[in-house]
Amino acid sequence: MPEINRRRFVIAAASMLSAPMLAKGAEAQAAPQSFAGRGAIRRGVDATVTRVPTAQPLVAMTFDDGPHPNLTPQLLDMLRARGIRATFYVIGRNAARYPQILQRMVAEGHEIGNHTYSHPSLFGHSDASVLNQIDRTNQAVYAAVGRPPVTMRPPYGNLYDRQRLMLHQARAMPTVLWSIDTLDWQRPGSGVVAQRIVHGSHTGGVILAHDIHSATVRAMPAALDGVAARGFRFVTVSELIGWPRWDRRRLRLAGASR
Ligand SMILES: [Zn+2]
């Protein structure tokens, strides 16, 4: 994960990404040329969300790389017990393999994001190859739950500014990174993972974890309860950005390209 683009503590300016752009709701994920907000993208401004400026004590809990056949359902139990909605950046091939888990996510109010089909580092990929990874994943999620993701997260955070802008223009999908990193892939143990989440949480923050590590899932009860005890409320990425709840939107599949 060394390549993470740390200098970019961005800034999806609310004016750029939120409600007015998506006034057409169901059309937002339609063919790219009909995306209502596309014209609002300013040259040189990439469509990246790392944290969101908000006055409310909101945080978004995000889980990458799943779904995992055993761990993800355990995690869903923990979230359900607390009435917490999270965002799952799923790998497309896993989504295709475990559609029932995606269906449960949607039924319980969670959001599903796009984490590419086969989890490559996208540095050095052609635009066509990037779109192929995105589109195949959107298709897999759509096949499972009848709506496609509206945001993406690149594996390892690896996506050049130019690629992010390309993706936003072609698919209306912002790149969602994170502002609180559990570094759980280094396997520091569940206590450390929980501590990083509780102590790292801040208003408008996006928390990164992975639901393919058992220690991460074991960390979640203490992490979730600790964050709530500090006065934060969990929302999905769409809600944090100011968009409608993803699990309730009617979205069409865009750009069955190539
Ligand atoms: Zn990943």
XYZ file of C-alpha atoms and ligand atoms in Angstrom:
259
model
C 0.000 0.000 0.000
C 2.958 2.380 -0.214
C 1.637 4.114 -3.288
C -1.332 5.596 -1.549
C -1.747 9.109 -2.649
C -1.523 10.827 0.671
C -1.097 14.376 -0.492
C -4.637 14.339 -1.723
C -6.895 14.992 1.204
C -9.644 15.952 -0.946
C -12.538 17.377 -1.241
C -15.355 16.405 -3.199
C -16.687 19.890 -3.068
C -20.255 19.425 -2.061
C -21.310 21.646 -4.894
C -19.609 19.322 -7.311
C -20.885 16.022 -6.126
C -24.123 16.402 -4.359
C -27.768 16.817 -4.867
C -28.108 19.164 -7.818
C -26.000 16.906 -9.963
C -28.226 13.976 -9.246
C -31.526 15.703 -9.517
C -32.571 13.177 -12.076
C -32.090 10.357 -9.584
C -32.780 7.261 -11.518
C -30.979 8.605 -14.532
C -27.718 9.254 -12.781
C -26.193 5.959 -13.686
C -27.724 5.873 -17.117
C -25.744 6.273 -20.274
C -22.850 8.601 -19.509
C -23.923 11.242 -21.961
C -27.138 11.723 -20.047
C -25.517 12.097 -16.639
C -26.972 15.277 -15.292
C -23.858 16.554 -13.603
C -21.257 15.740 -16.112
C -21.047 19.233 -17.412
C -20.311 20.465 -13.918
C -16.946 18.771 -13.727
C -14.326 21.407 -13.959
C -11.151 20.826 -15.864
C -8.318 19.861 -13.570
C -10.583 18.976 -10.662
C -10.547 15.270 -10.081
C -13.528 13.509 -8.690
C -12.022 12.112 -5.528
C -13.564 11.738 -2.091
C -11.267 11.174 0.853
C -13.364 12.831 3.538
C -16.427 14.993 3.319
C -16.849 18.436 4.822
C -19.917 18.300 7.025
C -21.062 19.899 10.241
C -22.691 16.696 11.403
C -20.791 14.005 13.346
C -20.982 11.457 10.539
C -18.529 8.740 9.551
C -18.671 6.093 6.845
C -17.465 2.583 7.615
C -16.205 0.852 4.477
C -15.088 -2.721 3.876
C -13.047 -3.774 0.861
C -12.252 -7.006 -0.967
C -15.296 -9.105 -0.078
C -17.693 -10.571 0.071
C -16.154 -13.410 2.065
C -18.429 -16.446 2.406
C -18.080 -16.750 6.193
C -16.730 -13.476 7.523
C -19.008 -11.095 5.670
C -22.201 -12.676 7.031
C -20.733 -12.494 10.548
C -20.008 -8.830 9.995
C -23.507 -8.256 8.672
C -24.879 -9.765 11.882
C -22.833 -7.282 13.932
C -23.994 -4.342 11.857
C -27.607 -5.434 11.973
C -27.516 -5.823 15.741
C -26.495 -2.167 15.977
C -28.640 -0.759 13.208
C -25.529 0.428 11.374
C -25.313 0.807 7.603
C -21.914 0.385 5.962
C -20.472 0.428 2.464
C -18.922 -2.649 0.890
C -16.417 -2.154 -1.921
C -16.745 -5.600 -3.413
C -14.479 -7.306 -5.896
C -16.537 -8.155 -8.974
C -15.526 -11.778 -9.185
C -16.490 -12.256 -5.536
C -19.804 -10.541 -6.160
C -20.468 -12.944 -9.011
C -19.670 -15.865 -6.757
C -21.723 -14.827 -3.725
C -24.766 -12.945 -5.014
C -26.849 -13.964 -1.988
C -24.520 -12.055 0.315
C -24.958 -8.954 -1.825
C -28.697 -9.429 -1.680
C -28.549 -9.533 2.088
C -26.441 -6.354 2.133
C -29.075 -4.484 0.170
C -31.945 -5.916 2.186
C -30.268 -4.623 5.348
C -29.642 -1.128 4.018
C -25.985 -1.276 3.107
C -24.352 0.219 0.049
C -22.264 -1.711 -2.459
C -19.371 0.004 -4.204
C -17.089 -1.069 -7.032
C -13.599 -2.356 -6.171
C -12.770 -3.661 -9.694
C -13.337 -7.140 -11.025
C -10.016 -8.842 -10.290
C -8.282 -6.373 -7.949
C -5.362 -5.196 -10.090
C -3.329 -2.070 -9.453
C -4.744 0.179 -12.159
C -1.611 2.251 -12.575
C -0.499 1.705 -16.154
C -3.812 0.313 -17.320
C -5.355 1.772 -20.458
C -8.620 3.634 -20.127
C -10.347 0.726 -21.855
C -8.890 -1.696 -19.355
C -9.953 0.461 -16.403
C -13.478 0.697 -17.796
C -13.528 -3.037 -18.395
C -12.711 -3.673 -14.722
C -15.389 -1.214 -13.642
C -18.082 -2.323 -16.065
C -17.712 -6.030 -15.352
C -18.062 -5.319 -11.655
C -21.059 -3.058 -12.169
C -22.617 -5.842 -14.204
C -21.948 -8.446 -11.518
C -23.490 -6.268 -8.812
C -26.410 -5.409 -11.054
C -26.984 -9.083 -11.792
C -27.075 -9.815 -8.065
C -29.157 -6.954 -6.720
C -30.631 -5.036 -9.665
C -28.696 -1.825 -9.212
C -25.086 -0.893 -9.996
C -22.590 0.812 -7.692
C -22.316 4.595 -7.932
C -18.818 4.990 -6.518
C -15.576 3.090 -6.938
C -12.479 2.475 -4.865
C -9.282 1.505 -6.668
C -7.287 -1.405 -5.240
C -4.364 -0.059 -3.171
C -5.720 3.431 -3.828
C -3.883 3.243 -7.128
C -5.542 5.427 -9.723
C -3.921 8.455 -11.303
C -5.736 11.769 -11.218
C -6.188 11.574 -14.964
C -7.749 8.125 -14.676
C -10.106 9.307 -11.949
C -11.298 12.165 -14.089
C -11.710 9.834 -17.045
C -13.787 7.469 -14.951
C -15.921 10.260 -13.583
C -16.592 11.580 -17.046
C -17.213 8.177 -18.589
C -19.211 6.535 -15.789
C -20.132 9.348 -13.411
C -18.374 7.467 -10.623
C -16.271 9.305 -8.078
C -13.204 7.602 -6.685
C -13.671 7.098 -2.957
C -10.479 6.755 -0.920
C -10.353 7.042 2.883
C -9.201 9.275 5.727
C -8.943 6.656 8.494
C -6.838 3.603 7.701
C -6.924 0.532 9.920
C -3.920 -0.954 8.060
C -5.610 -4.232 8.914
C -3.930 -5.967 5.974
C -0.736 -5.809 8.038
C -2.543 -8.003 10.586
C -1.895 -5.924 13.688
C -4.534 -7.775 15.706
C -8.134 -6.958 16.435
C -7.390 -4.719 19.433
C -5.222 -2.422 17.359
C -7.722 -2.361 14.512
C -10.500 -1.359 16.896
C -8.343 1.308 18.505
C -7.391 2.848 15.171
C -11.023 3.098 14.186
C -12.208 4.536 17.497
C -9.390 7.022 17.958
C -9.042 7.892 14.291
C -12.677 8.720 13.664
C -13.426 12.309 12.797
C -16.336 14.239 11.366
C -16.886 13.401 7.716
C -14.343 10.603 7.860
C -14.177 7.522 5.678
C -12.852 4.438 7.491
C -11.054 1.714 5.534
C -11.090 -1.935 6.622
C -11.288 -5.317 4.925
C -13.962 -7.924 5.601
C -11.675 -10.744 4.473
C -9.608 -10.692 7.677
C -11.049 -12.481 10.697
C -9.285 -10.130 13.126
C -10.974 -7.187 11.454
C -14.389 -8.715 11.882
C -13.565 -9.583 15.498
C -12.570 -5.950 16.023
C -15.847 -4.550 14.845
C -18.064 -4.801 17.932
C -15.596 -2.768 20.000
C -14.840 -0.484 17.076
C -18.447 0.259 16.221
C -19.491 0.731 19.826
C -16.448 2.897 20.550
C -17.105 5.203 17.622
C -20.761 5.501 18.576
C -19.773 6.253 22.162
C -17.728 9.193 20.880
C -20.914 10.616 19.423
C -20.478 9.713 15.778
C -23.200 8.276 13.599
C -22.493 5.773 10.847
C -23.773 6.456 7.353
C -23.058 4.995 3.947
C -20.704 6.676 1.505
C -23.617 7.969 -0.580
C -25.234 9.453 2.497
C -21.964 11.020 3.600
C -21.581 12.670 0.205
C -25.137 13.915 0.443
C -26.652 11.588 -2.115
C -29.820 9.535 -1.627
C -29.522 6.144 0.013
C -28.134 3.774 -2.571
C -30.224 0.784 -1.462
C -33.376 2.731 -2.257
C -32.412 4.239 -5.592
C -33.529 3.071 -8.956
C -30.393 2.972 -11.053
C -29.833 1.656 -14.522
C -26.692 -0.018 -15.707
C -24.436 2.321 -17.632
C -22.034 1.869 -20.448
C -22.100 -1.775 -21.371
C -19.163 -0.565 -23.320
C -16.643 -1.859 -25.780
Zn -8.673 -4.086 -2.041
